[in-house]
Amino acid sequence: MNLDFTPEQEAFAAEARAWLAENVPTERLASMDTAEGFEQHREWERTLASGNWSVVSWPAEYGGREVGITEWVIFEEEYYRSGAPTRVAQNGISLLAPIVFEHGTPEQKAKYLPLMSNGTEIWAQAWSEPGAGSDLAAIRATATRDDARGGWLLNGQKIWSSRAVWADRGFGLFRSDPEAQRHRGLTYFLFPMDAPGITVRAIEQLDGSTGFAEVFFDDVFVPDEDVLGAPGDGWNVAMSTAGNERGLSLRAPGRFLAPVDRLIDLWDERGESEPSARDAVVDSWIGAEAYKLFTWQTVSRLLQGGDVGAEGSINKVFWSELDIHIHETALRLLGPEAELIGDGAPVGGKWAEDYLFALAGPIYAGTNEIQRNIIAERILGLPRGDRRKA
Amino acid sequence: MMQFLPTDEQTAFAEAIDEIVTANGGADVVQAWAAGDKAAGLALWEQFSELGLGGLRVAEEDGGLGASAVDLAIVFERLGYHGVPGPYIESLAFLPAVVSDEVRAEICGGAMATATYAPFVPYALDADVASLRFAVDGSGVTPADAGDAISSMAKTRTLFPLSGSGTTTAVSAEALDRGFAEAALATAAMLVGAGERLLDEAVEYAKIREQFGKPVGEYQALKHHLANVRVALSFARPLMLRAALDIDSPNRDRDVSAAKVSAADAATLAAKLSLQVHGAIGYTAEHHVGRWVTLVPALVQSWGSTSFHRDRVAAAILNQGA
């Protein structure tokens, strides 16, 4: 047992650190959920791609460096430490791409992956519906066969679609067999957001931004070539992304180590005014370290051929609550200045903005209540019971 | 190459400990000791001595196993899981770092030893059955006699004041710090193991206990309690293992303390919620889950309280007001 990295891995970390130090914008970008900020973030994706840092674990032909999972985690740690912008391409590269690699045709890979990795096409996700949130299998938006044109017609409504306001393309699940129940009869579709029949209505969030939207589909035609995986097999296809989102790929340890570093600086600066927050600062550090070490344990298991599976739910509950704890502690240290946002606020209001973002953590990617059910039933083996009985 | 998982050998060693405890009666050993019958527990000590546990952290050239601190953590996690009674932390983790070569050889050969370590451990555990007793403090190690027994809320623990009865051997501060670090690490590992046992007990009980016509484990309120315990323990264990890896690093005290804080908090949650899930039966002396429910608060305060260890982490990571 060890936590030692090879000289090659150390060199990889140093190369990433040096490139990021050189290239990360010194000015904070506008929120990616504004028209201006979205394009700034897209530009940053192009810059990342120009240095071959946008998708380090991917094959070289799609813009990657073909490094292993250890190097990927090392890169993410350097990325967050450097203060680099949030990835506007995340929906595509973290949620969709793993599925394209697993289920996509060679044509789909060639068509989508290079443009995804260089920021040309930013993807929105379209999972939830007004009646299908945590209960994702309750999806009602339909896909009906259009044999004459060789494809499908999408109808219905999606909601809470991240990045949908300015994204170029979208992916989502639609019910292609109205007779089939729940997890069966769903199909995974890819579509341009400006396709005829798509209407996007931005939803203003708690923080005032429009990070997600409602998307209405009115006879939107999607050709067969843009179906991902087999028709009717959409649930199985989609679940490989849910595992990714809950597990490793959405939240690398650097995501928490970096704000804890900043929290310690904030304590050193302002702790005198709120001495009782000290234990919360210490526990934030312990939590971020625990998260890092848990991740290395998971990576070790993956390297031995294991998988993440239901452990991803343990991970998701922990990081989402840790994230809130870190930011609540920062607000305590900021005192009456904690609420300020934008110009005139401490560090431009970053703590307040990130606090609001952290509050969403226990809700998205499967609520923490659903995650706890998964932990109890699939890891601890408690009886599921018949939840749907009236 | 980074490999942050126990090796096959370490897993096999942990399983050997499980097998020995199970073959000797498992929880019955614990219940018997709590009721004053220590024969089975002492027999277990002998079997562990034959396995070489007395020399776990003693170099091979000195007749020990020459095991690493990671091995120590893995062994103590199992001892905590089984709630094995006896002064294991004192004999296997603390004293080997601070006593003379002669005493170390005795412990290595299976002698049961106990100790106080002022101010963290004011009373010596199981001094009535230990053949070697030492009062340890900043001035060194002094052979000692045991005073009158004091009971613990954990019925498997009987505590004794010690009074020095021999010549004090001076010990370096470095050796004392090392012994304390090994003991705190072993305590953290026992807490992780005890927490896992409490969780297992609660899960098994929730599957069979029925109320309102179905197993109580079907209710989400209960599922979420136990899921929270699973989360807390899953994140305490990696900190414990990293502390073991760092036993010779400049980060030793920081990492041991972080591990003890995290293990104490996770095990405390496990104890409270496991008792809650058991309901009234868990509150009886008859049911063995109470042995772990009461062991946890005893271990939390032993070998440095949570406040003490949090202070040490603060001192290591903060510049101001630590």
XYZ file of C-alpha atoms in Angstrom:
712
model
C 0.000 0.000 0.000
C 1.347 3.400 -0.926
C 0.418 6.882 -2.141
C 3.538 7.364 -4.229
C 3.457 8.694 -7.764
C 5.883 7.764 -10.493
C 8.466 10.294 -11.757
C 6.444 10.412 -14.995
C 3.304 11.301 -13.051
C 5.176 13.977 -11.100
C 6.449 15.388 -14.397
C 2.931 15.344 -15.834
C 1.683 17.319 -12.802
C 4.517 19.827 -13.187
C 3.781 20.276 -16.890
C 0.085 20.875 -16.186
C 0.898 23.302 -13.363
C 3.274 25.290 -15.554
C 0.838 25.479 -18.461
C -2.047 26.521 -16.219
C 0.073 29.182 -14.498
C 0.858 30.590 -17.927
C -2.631 30.400 -19.418
C -5.347 30.683 -16.773
C -7.054 34.069 -17.229
C -6.023 36.514 -14.517
C -9.397 38.284 -14.674
C -12.400 36.330 -13.466
C -14.656 35.455 -16.400
C -18.289 36.565 -16.424
C -20.763 33.876 -15.300
C -21.039 31.170 -17.936
C -24.792 31.478 -17.571
C -24.769 34.855 -19.331
C -24.400 35.357 -23.096
C -21.066 37.153 -22.628
C -19.736 34.728 -20.050
C -20.747 31.692 -22.083
C -18.596 32.844 -24.996
C -15.703 33.682 -22.629
C -15.905 30.177 -21.222
C -16.103 28.697 -24.724
C -12.957 30.658 -25.590
C -11.262 29.171 -22.513
C -12.232 25.688 -23.753
C -10.496 26.524 -27.065
C -7.411 27.663 -25.164
C -7.382 24.466 -23.105
C -7.705 22.421 -26.294
C -4.852 24.328 -27.940
C -2.598 23.114 -25.117
C -4.075 19.600 -25.321
C -5.462 19.896 -21.806
C -9.216 19.829 -22.444
C -9.703 16.051 -22.302
C -6.453 14.526 -21.067
C -7.766 10.968 -20.734
C -9.211 10.751 -24.240
C -7.541 9.156 -27.302
C -5.228 11.511 -29.174
C -7.397 11.452 -32.309
C -10.143 13.257 -30.391
C -7.858 15.786 -28.715
C -6.685 13.828 -25.677
C -3.341 12.702 -24.255
C -4.389 9.104 -23.617
C -3.335 9.273 -19.962
C -4.733 6.957 -17.284
C -7.150 7.709 -14.497
C -4.369 8.512 -12.020
C -3.076 11.254 -14.304
C -6.612 12.488 -14.866
C -7.113 13.009 -11.117
C -3.662 14.642 -10.887
C -4.628 17.023 -13.709
C -7.942 17.913 -12.080
C -6.165 18.707 -8.828
C -3.784 21.061 -10.634
C -6.697 22.544 -12.579
C -8.683 23.559 -9.509
C -5.580 24.657 -7.580
C -4.776 27.044 -10.429
C -8.111 28.842 -10.068
C -9.031 28.043 -13.679
C -12.620 28.730 -14.853
C -15.472 26.255 -14.447
C -15.764 23.979 -17.470
C -18.682 25.026 -19.670
C -18.041 21.862 -21.708
C -18.605 19.645 -18.675
C -22.001 18.210 -19.702
C -20.482 16.987 -22.918
C -17.076 15.788 -21.838
C -18.123 14.272 -18.496
C -21.663 13.027 -19.035
C -22.113 12.400 -22.738
C -18.644 11.489 -23.958
C -18.244 8.340 -21.807
C -21.453 7.041 -23.419
C -20.363 7.971 -26.916
C -17.131 6.070 -26.303
C -19.072 3.048 -25.080
C -22.146 3.013 -27.305
C -21.443 5.400 -30.197
C -20.861 4.338 -33.790
C -17.509 5.234 -35.429
C -19.393 7.916 -37.371
C -20.860 9.408 -34.193
C -17.454 9.484 -32.526
C -15.901 11.258 -35.507
C -18.805 13.662 -35.800
C -19.114 14.735 -32.168
C -15.987 14.128 -30.093
C -13.471 16.436 -31.812
C -15.888 19.369 -31.798
C -16.797 18.635 -28.185
C -13.187 18.595 -27.020
C -12.210 21.873 -28.674
C -15.146 23.956 -27.485
C -16.815 24.295 -30.917
C -19.914 22.457 -29.730
C -21.129 22.890 -26.162
C -23.720 20.342 -25.017
C -26.810 20.705 -22.846
C -28.412 17.808 -21.029
C -32.156 17.162 -21.234
C -33.040 14.524 -18.654
C -35.650 15.792 -16.235
C -39.270 16.575 -16.985
C -41.890 18.336 -14.883
C -43.075 14.895 -13.701
C -39.741 13.090 -13.821
C -37.041 14.399 -11.484
C -35.518 11.938 -9.060
C -37.933 9.411 -10.590
C -36.274 9.666 -13.966
C -37.963 6.564 -15.354
C -41.298 8.447 -15.287
C -40.268 10.200 -18.532
C -43.224 11.072 -20.793
C -41.682 13.082 -23.659
C -42.166 10.945 -26.751
C -40.284 9.793 -29.804
C -42.461 8.505 -32.637
C -41.217 6.704 -35.693
C -40.952 8.615 -38.999
C -40.105 5.848 -41.453
C -40.531 8.073 -44.484
C -37.642 10.290 -43.442
C -35.658 7.561 -41.605
C -35.775 8.910 -38.117
C -37.897 10.016 -35.173
C -40.145 12.909 -34.143
C -39.596 14.225 -30.595
C -42.433 15.816 -28.635
C -42.861 16.970 -25.058
C -41.112 19.031 -22.435
C -37.788 18.825 -20.634
C -36.809 20.954 -17.644
C -33.739 21.827 -15.536
C -31.644 21.420 -18.677
C -28.180 22.650 -17.734
C -26.501 25.014 -20.233
C -29.551 24.776 -22.558
C -29.915 28.535 -23.010
C -26.708 28.936 -25.034
C -25.645 25.406 -25.874
C -25.180 24.160 -29.437
C -26.414 20.626 -28.994
C -28.441 18.576 -26.553
C -28.829 14.974 -25.416
C -31.723 13.317 -23.638
C -34.065 10.390 -23.135
C -37.449 10.066 -24.836
C -40.156 7.404 -24.631
C -40.090 5.599 -27.982
C -42.432 2.768 -27.025
C -45.591 4.073 -25.325
C -46.626 0.531 -24.350
C -43.428 -0.244 -22.440
C -43.266 0.568 -18.729
C -40.802 2.745 -16.899
C -37.200 1.742 -17.681
C -38.093 0.016 -20.947
C -39.011 1.677 -24.207
C -36.755 4.732 -23.796
C -34.327 5.918 -26.460
C -31.270 8.172 -26.196
C -31.231 11.043 -28.736
C -28.725 13.688 -29.810
C -30.028 16.877 -31.442
C -29.005 20.432 -32.365
C -30.545 22.999 -30.027
C -31.562 25.132 -33.019
C -33.475 22.287 -34.696
C -36.900 23.325 -36.054
C -39.528 22.712 -33.368
C -37.272 23.307 -30.336
C -38.177 26.210 -28.050
C -35.951 27.085 -25.101
C -37.209 29.113 -22.152
C -34.562 30.181 -19.673
C -35.276 29.638 -15.964
C -33.858 32.165 -13.565
C -32.121 30.336 -10.702
C -31.778 31.108 -7.009
C -28.585 33.004 -7.786
C -30.200 35.074 -10.573
C -28.374 33.306 -13.394
C -29.976 31.156 -16.083
C -27.906 28.016 -15.824
C -30.823 25.866 -16.785
C -33.918 26.033 -18.932
C -37.124 24.428 -20.056
C -36.956 22.895 -23.520
C -40.131 22.295 -25.533
C -40.140 19.789 -28.425
C -42.761 20.122 -31.158
C -42.279 17.472 -33.870
C -38.495 17.803 -33.768
C -37.027 15.474 -36.394
C -33.938 13.455 -35.420
C -32.417 11.123 -38.031
C -31.537 7.534 -37.085
C -27.840 8.382 -37.184
C -28.322 10.565 -34.106
C -29.763 7.822 -31.913
C -27.139 6.797 -29.330
C -27.213 3.061 -28.629
C -30.114 0.837 -29.660
C -33.663 2.268 -29.839
C -35.562 1.213 -26.723
C -32.323 0.661 -24.770
C -31.977 4.294 -23.652
C -32.183 3.615 -19.934
C -29.237 1.238 -19.949
C -27.314 3.590 -22.210
C -28.026 6.583 -19.963
C -27.178 4.856 -16.695
C -23.519 4.684 -17.594
C -23.510 8.511 -17.387
C -25.420 8.635 -14.113
C -22.702 6.464 -12.606
C -20.090 8.831 -13.936
C -21.790 11.937 -12.711
C -22.276 10.581 -9.218
C -18.916 8.910 -9.100
C -15.615 10.249 -10.157
C -15.832 12.445 -13.149
C -17.909 15.338 -11.904
C -16.073 16.045 -8.686
C -12.344 15.512 -8.631
C -10.716 16.090 -5.214
C -9.193 19.351 -6.405
C -12.713 20.723 -6.474
C -12.667 20.720 -2.639
C -8.955 20.964 -1.847
C -8.751 24.333 -3.617
C -11.607 26.062 -1.725
C -10.270 24.633 1.557
C -6.894 26.234 0.785
C -8.736 29.515 0.274
C -10.798 28.937 3.426
C -7.601 28.543 5.459
C -6.327 31.826 4.002
C -9.640 33.431 4.942
C -9.285 32.087 8.486
C -5.751 33.421 8.778
C -7.078 36.790 7.632
C -10.354 36.980 9.558
C -10.422 34.184 12.128
C -9.900 36.584 15.021
C -13.374 37.979 14.462
C -14.999 34.529 14.535
C -12.799 32.235 16.657
C -15.576 29.698 17.176
C -15.405 28.847 13.455
C -11.968 27.304 13.876
C -13.155 23.726 14.340
C -15.324 24.057 11.241
C -12.229 25.147 9.280
C -10.308 22.138 10.615
C -13.163 19.782 9.775
C -13.358 21.251 6.267
C -9.679 20.410 5.783
C -10.134 16.915 7.209
C -13.153 16.385 4.938
C -11.297 17.485 1.800
C -8.357 15.232 2.690
C -10.730 12.325 3.323
C -12.330 12.955 -0.059
C -8.931 12.982 -1.776
C -7.877 9.744 -0.088
C -11.226 8.067 -0.801
C -10.728 9.013 -4.454
C -7.253 7.445 -4.529
C -8.773 4.326 -3.020
C -11.387 4.288 -5.796
C -8.712 4.897 -8.426
C -6.675 2.018 -6.987
C -9.693 -0.251 -7.247
C -10.361 0.841 -10.846
C -6.709 0.169 -11.711
C -7.182 -3.361 -10.371
C -10.135 -3.851 -12.698
C -12.898 -3.013 -10.219
C -15.696 -0.529 -10.771
C -17.335 2.359 -8.908
C -20.904 1.050 -8.905
C -23.130 2.000 -5.997
C -20.089 3.412 -4.128
C -20.663 6.497 -6.279
C -23.675 7.236 -4.097
C -21.525 7.261 -0.930
C -19.226 9.644 -2.731
C -22.012 11.952 -3.887
C -23.583 12.341 -0.442
C -20.180 13.115 1.068
C -18.912 15.680 -1.430
C -22.186 17.562 -1.725
C -22.423 17.981 2.049
C -18.712 18.773 2.381
C -19.082 21.483 -0.268
C -21.881 23.146 1.694
C -19.917 22.851 4.951
C -16.868 24.542 3.417
C -18.922 27.430 2.072
C -21.041 27.854 5.215
C -17.794 28.156 7.156
C -16.566 30.844 4.776
C -19.809 32.778 5.242
C -19.299 32.639 9.026
C -15.847 34.140 8.620
C -17.148 36.857 6.284
C -19.849 37.849 8.770
C -22.052 40.710 7.583
C -20.100 40.881 4.308
C -21.023 37.269 3.481
C -24.150 38.198 1.528
C -22.404 40.583 -0.878
C -22.164 39.696 -4.571
C -20.286 41.368 -7.427
C -18.345 44.648 -7.334
C -17.499 45.773 -3.820
C -17.924 42.289 -2.357
C -14.996 40.369 -0.825
C -13.223 38.541 -3.711
C -15.977 39.749 -6.055
C -18.602 37.746 -4.183
C -17.057 34.418 -5.085
C -17.810 32.841 -1.686
C -21.479 33.863 -1.860
C -21.865 32.672 -5.455
C -20.124 29.388 -4.754
C -22.227 28.912 -1.629
C -25.409 29.160 -3.709
C -23.952 26.708 -6.207
C -23.012 24.330 -3.377
C -26.609 24.376 -2.132
C -27.653 22.691 -5.389
C -25.259 19.775 -4.803
C -27.578 17.610 -2.687
C -30.328 18.083 -5.308
C -28.774 17.505 -8.723
C -27.310 14.302 -10.157
C -29.880 12.333 -8.137
C -30.992 13.859 -4.824
C -29.164 12.788 -1.691
C -32.354 11.070 -0.521
C -32.230 8.837 -3.600
C -28.508 8.282 -3.003
C -29.202 7.225 0.590
C -31.800 4.740 -0.647
C -29.205 3.334 -3.050
C -26.610 3.077 -0.266
C -29.100 1.386 2.068
C -30.437 -1.061 -0.506
C -27.532 -1.803 -2.822
C -24.593 -1.500 -0.428
C -26.064 -2.357 2.978
C -28.581 -4.826 1.557
C -31.656 -3.475 3.367
C -34.964 -4.620 1.871
C -36.310 -2.416 -0.893
C -39.981 -3.008 -0.131
C -42.717 -2.087 -2.557
C -42.448 1.673 -2.745
C -45.094 2.027 -5.447
C -47.877 0.340 -3.508
C -50.647 2.821 -2.779
C 3.054 3.245 -8.419
C 0.188 4.574 -6.293
C -1.795 1.694 -4.786
C -3.969 2.836 -1.904
C -5.569 -0.477 -0.979
C -4.516 -3.201 1.463
C -2.393 -5.909 -0.128
C -3.646 -9.489 -0.435
C -1.320 -10.409 2.447
C -2.811 -7.715 4.670
C -6.330 -8.836 3.821
C -5.394 -12.436 4.598
C -3.902 -11.416 7.951
C -7.106 -9.545 8.838
C -9.106 -12.635 7.906
C -6.885 -14.806 10.125
C -7.770 -12.556 13.067
C -11.478 -12.811 12.202
C -11.221 -16.603 12.102
C -9.494 -16.840 15.478
C -12.103 -14.651 17.170
C -15.006 -16.466 15.529
C -13.581 -19.896 16.416
C -13.355 -18.785 20.040
C -16.965 -17.688 20.253
C -17.031 -14.184 18.774
C -19.317 -11.892 20.746
C -19.606 -14.517 23.515
C -15.989 -13.789 24.479
C -16.883 -10.131 24.875
C -20.067 -10.839 26.826
C -18.254 -13.254 29.147
C -15.481 -10.735 29.889
C -18.096 -8.059 30.580
C -19.712 -10.453 33.077
C -16.371 -11.019 34.837
C -15.335 -14.311 33.238
C -12.061 -13.537 31.477
C -10.945 -17.068 30.616
C -12.037 -16.966 26.963
C -10.552 -13.499 26.468
C -7.225 -14.571 27.955
C -7.225 -17.659 25.739
C -7.719 -15.357 22.777
C -4.706 -13.285 23.900
C -2.616 -16.481 23.920
C -3.701 -17.420 20.438
C -2.909 -13.962 19.146
C 0.495 -14.237 20.839
C 1.104 -17.488 18.963
C 0.242 -15.606 15.755
C 2.997 -13.170 16.770
C 0.858 -10.107 17.520
C 2.982 -9.301 20.599
C 5.835 -8.483 18.253
C 3.721 -6.779 15.599
C 5.757 -3.562 15.703
C 9.008 -5.159 16.817
C 11.761 -5.576 14.227
C 12.324 -9.060 12.844
C 15.954 -9.111 14.055
C 14.575 -8.538 17.574
C 12.229 -11.488 17.252
C 9.139 -9.553 16.167
C 6.986 -9.601 13.043
C 8.489 -6.373 11.746
C 5.055 -5.317 10.561
C 4.305 -1.833 9.225
C 2.029 0.761 10.795
C -0.472 -0.066 8.031
C -0.472 -3.662 9.295
C -0.998 -2.302 12.811
C -4.000 -0.260 11.656
C -5.500 -3.206 9.825
C -5.059 -5.496 12.855
C -6.602 -2.972 15.250
C -9.510 -2.351 12.913
C -10.343 -6.055 13.267
C -9.812 -6.009 17.043
C -12.260 -3.104 17.232
C -14.712 -4.900 14.978
C -14.719 -7.842 17.361
C -14.529 -5.655 20.471
C -11.765 -7.913 21.737
C -11.136 -7.103 25.420
C -7.642 -6.625 26.812
C -4.810 -4.056 26.823
C -3.927 -4.510 23.152
C -3.282 -0.832 22.409
C -0.916 -0.596 25.387
C 0.956 -3.842 24.674
C 1.149 -3.799 20.880
C 1.133 -0.120 19.935
C 2.286 2.115 22.791
C 4.766 0.265 24.969
C 6.991 -1.268 22.247
C 8.056 2.266 21.319
C 8.998 3.336 24.851
C 10.177 0.354 26.932
C 13.609 -1.260 27.272
C 14.760 -4.067 24.970
C 14.199 -6.592 27.750
C 10.581 -5.573 28.373
C 9.939 -5.410 24.640
C 11.186 -8.990 24.357
C 8.773 -10.092 27.099
C 5.805 -8.476 25.352
C 7.007 -9.956 22.090
C 6.878 -13.349 23.767
C 3.253 -12.865 24.748
C 3.374 -11.056 28.111
C 0.335 -8.857 28.684
C 1.352 -5.298 29.526
C -0.597 -2.198 30.428
C 0.258 1.415 31.109
C -0.829 4.871 32.108
C 0.403 7.835 30.089
C -0.185 11.132 31.825
C -2.259 13.112 31.117
C -3.943 11.262 28.234
C -4.403 7.862 29.837
C -4.709 8.368 33.607
C -5.777 4.797 34.375
C -4.287 1.525 33.230
C -6.615 -0.843 31.381
C -6.923 -4.386 32.771
C -4.021 -4.038 35.217
C -5.483 -6.993 37.151
C -4.729 -9.457 34.359
C -1.635 -7.776 32.920
C 1.678 -9.175 34.131
C 3.550 -5.957 33.324
C 2.427 -2.486 34.468
C 4.129 0.821 33.722
C 3.438 4.390 34.712
C 4.690 6.470 31.775
C 5.068 10.238 31.636
C 7.515 12.847 30.408
C 10.133 11.674 32.903
C 10.130 8.125 31.588
C 8.837 4.613 32.234
C 8.335 3.374 35.813
C 7.295 -0.166 36.807
C 4.146 0.232 38.867
C 1.614 -1.417 41.142
C -2.106 -1.279 40.548
C -4.501 0.407 42.971
C -8.194 -0.366 43.375
C -10.225 -1.189 40.298
C -12.560 1.440 38.823
C -15.416 0.360 36.577
C -16.010 1.775 33.127
C -19.308 2.377 31.338
C -17.798 -0.110 28.892
C -18.139 -3.306 30.902
C -15.214 -4.893 29.053
C -12.872 -2.252 30.442
C -11.645 -2.214 34.043
C -9.322 0.627 34.954
C -6.677 1.007 37.630
C -4.628 3.833 39.031
C -0.927 2.937 39.068
C 1.742 3.946 41.546
C 5.399 3.663 40.650
C 7.245 0.891 42.464
C 10.606 0.771 40.766
C 13.310 2.750 39.050
C 12.283 5.204 36.355
C 13.991 4.713 33.025
C 14.250 7.968 31.100
C 12.745 7.925 27.591
C 13.328 10.449 24.820
C 10.497 12.794 23.926
C 10.782 11.430 20.409
C 10.109 7.865 21.603
C 7.158 9.033 23.706
C 5.694 10.922 20.752
C 6.173 7.861 18.588
C 4.466 5.621 21.141
C 1.592 8.060 21.503
C 1.193 8.287 17.715
C 1.085 4.499 17.365
C -1.430 4.224 20.218
C -3.650 7.002 18.819
C -3.518 5.375 15.376
C -4.462 2.000 16.897
C -7.331 3.668 18.766
C -8.563 5.316 15.571
C -8.429 1.946 13.829
C -10.360 0.285 16.666
C -12.983 3.009 16.390
C -13.351 2.411 12.638
C -13.692 -1.325 13.305
C -16.165 -0.787 16.144
C -18.182 1.516 13.883
C -18.304 -1.132 11.154
C -19.506 -3.710 13.676
C -22.222 -1.375 14.967
C -23.366 -0.792 11.388
C -23.400 -4.519 10.578
C -25.343 -5.284 13.747
C -27.927 -2.603 12.953
C -28.321 -3.742 9.332
C -28.823 -7.375 10.326
C -31.328 -6.429 12.999
C -33.250 -4.102 10.662
C -33.707 -6.966 8.210
C -35.422 -9.253 10.740
C -37.224 -6.974 13.180
C -40.779 -6.370 11.927
C -43.183 -3.596 12.865
C -46.428 -2.646 11.114
C -46.135 -5.846 9.115
C -42.753 -5.361 7.479
C -39.049 -5.356 8.361
C -38.108 -2.015 9.922
C -35.260 -1.860 7.401
C -37.813 -1.046 4.703
C -38.543 2.345 6.259
C -36.632 5.182 4.670
C -36.083 7.035 7.957
C -34.054 4.079 9.123
C -32.359 3.495 5.788
C -31.122 7.061 5.752
C -29.723 6.805 9.272
C -27.703 3.768 8.275
C -26.667 5.271 4.944
C -25.232 8.226 6.879
C -23.216 5.833 9.033
C -21.937 4.086 5.875
C -20.823 7.434 4.432
C -19.060 8.542 7.623
C -17.141 5.283 8.065
C -16.191 5.070 4.388
C -14.419 8.415 4.629
C -12.820 7.787 8.042
C -10.981 4.668 6.929
C -8.805 6.252 4.197
C -7.635 8.893 6.715
C -6.656 6.093 9.109
C -4.689 4.289 6.406
C -2.925 7.477 5.289
C -1.962 8.182 8.921
C -0.419 4.716 9.030
C 1.516 5.372 5.809
C 2.757 8.670 7.277
C 4.000 7.198 10.571
C 7.601 8.111 9.650
C 6.761 11.338 7.827
C 6.892 14.933 9.138
C 3.083 14.911 8.745
C 2.712 12.063 11.251
C 1.044 13.933 14.095
C -1.243 15.930 11.795
C -2.406 12.831 9.974
C -2.803 10.636 13.063
C -4.866 13.371 14.682
C -7.047 13.837 11.586
C -7.628 10.093 11.559
C -8.549 10.005 15.251
C -10.993 12.932 14.886
C -12.668 11.414 11.867
C -12.814 7.890 13.306
C -14.195 9.191 16.605
C -16.939 11.192 14.890
C -17.894 8.334 12.557
C -17.924 5.717 15.334
C -19.944 8.007 17.601
C -22.560 8.377 14.880
C -22.519 4.607 14.348
C -23.005 3.947 18.073
C -25.927 6.336 18.454
C -27.748 5.236 15.326
C -27.090 1.528 15.807
C -28.648 1.772 19.259
C -31.559 3.749 17.788
C -32.157 1.092 15.137
C -32.077 -1.687 17.730
C -34.536 0.124 19.936
C -35.133 -1.151 23.457
C -33.388 -4.505 22.945
C -30.138 -2.637 22.253
C -30.430 -0.967 25.625
C -30.321 -4.252 27.499
C -27.204 -5.861 28.965
C -28.365 -9.110 27.409
C -27.892 -7.929 23.828
C -24.245 -7.677 22.829
C -24.576 -4.509 20.726
C -24.306 -2.518 23.958
C -20.677 -3.643 24.301
C -19.777 -1.602 21.225
C -22.154 1.270 22.008
C -20.243 1.826 25.273
C -16.779 0.957 23.957
C -16.906 3.826 21.450
C -17.161 6.750 23.922
C -14.382 5.176 26.013
C -12.056 4.966 23.009
C -13.038 8.453 21.791
C -11.619 9.952 24.994
C -8.586 7.644 25.149
C -5.180 8.475 23.708
C -6.121 12.089 23.123
C -9.645 13.473 23.008
C -11.205 14.769 19.831
C -10.566 18.338 21.001
C -6.897 17.580 21.607
C -6.488 16.025 18.177
C -8.431 18.796 16.419
C -6.088 21.303 18.081
C -3.094 19.430 16.671
C -4.553 19.506 13.157
C -5.265 23.221 13.580
C -1.685 23.852 14.662
C -0.429 22.056 11.564
C -2.638 23.715 8.944
C -3.467 27.204 10.258
C -1.112 30.130 10.672
C -3.283 32.213 12.972
C -5.030 31.389 16.207
C -4.344 27.675 16.049
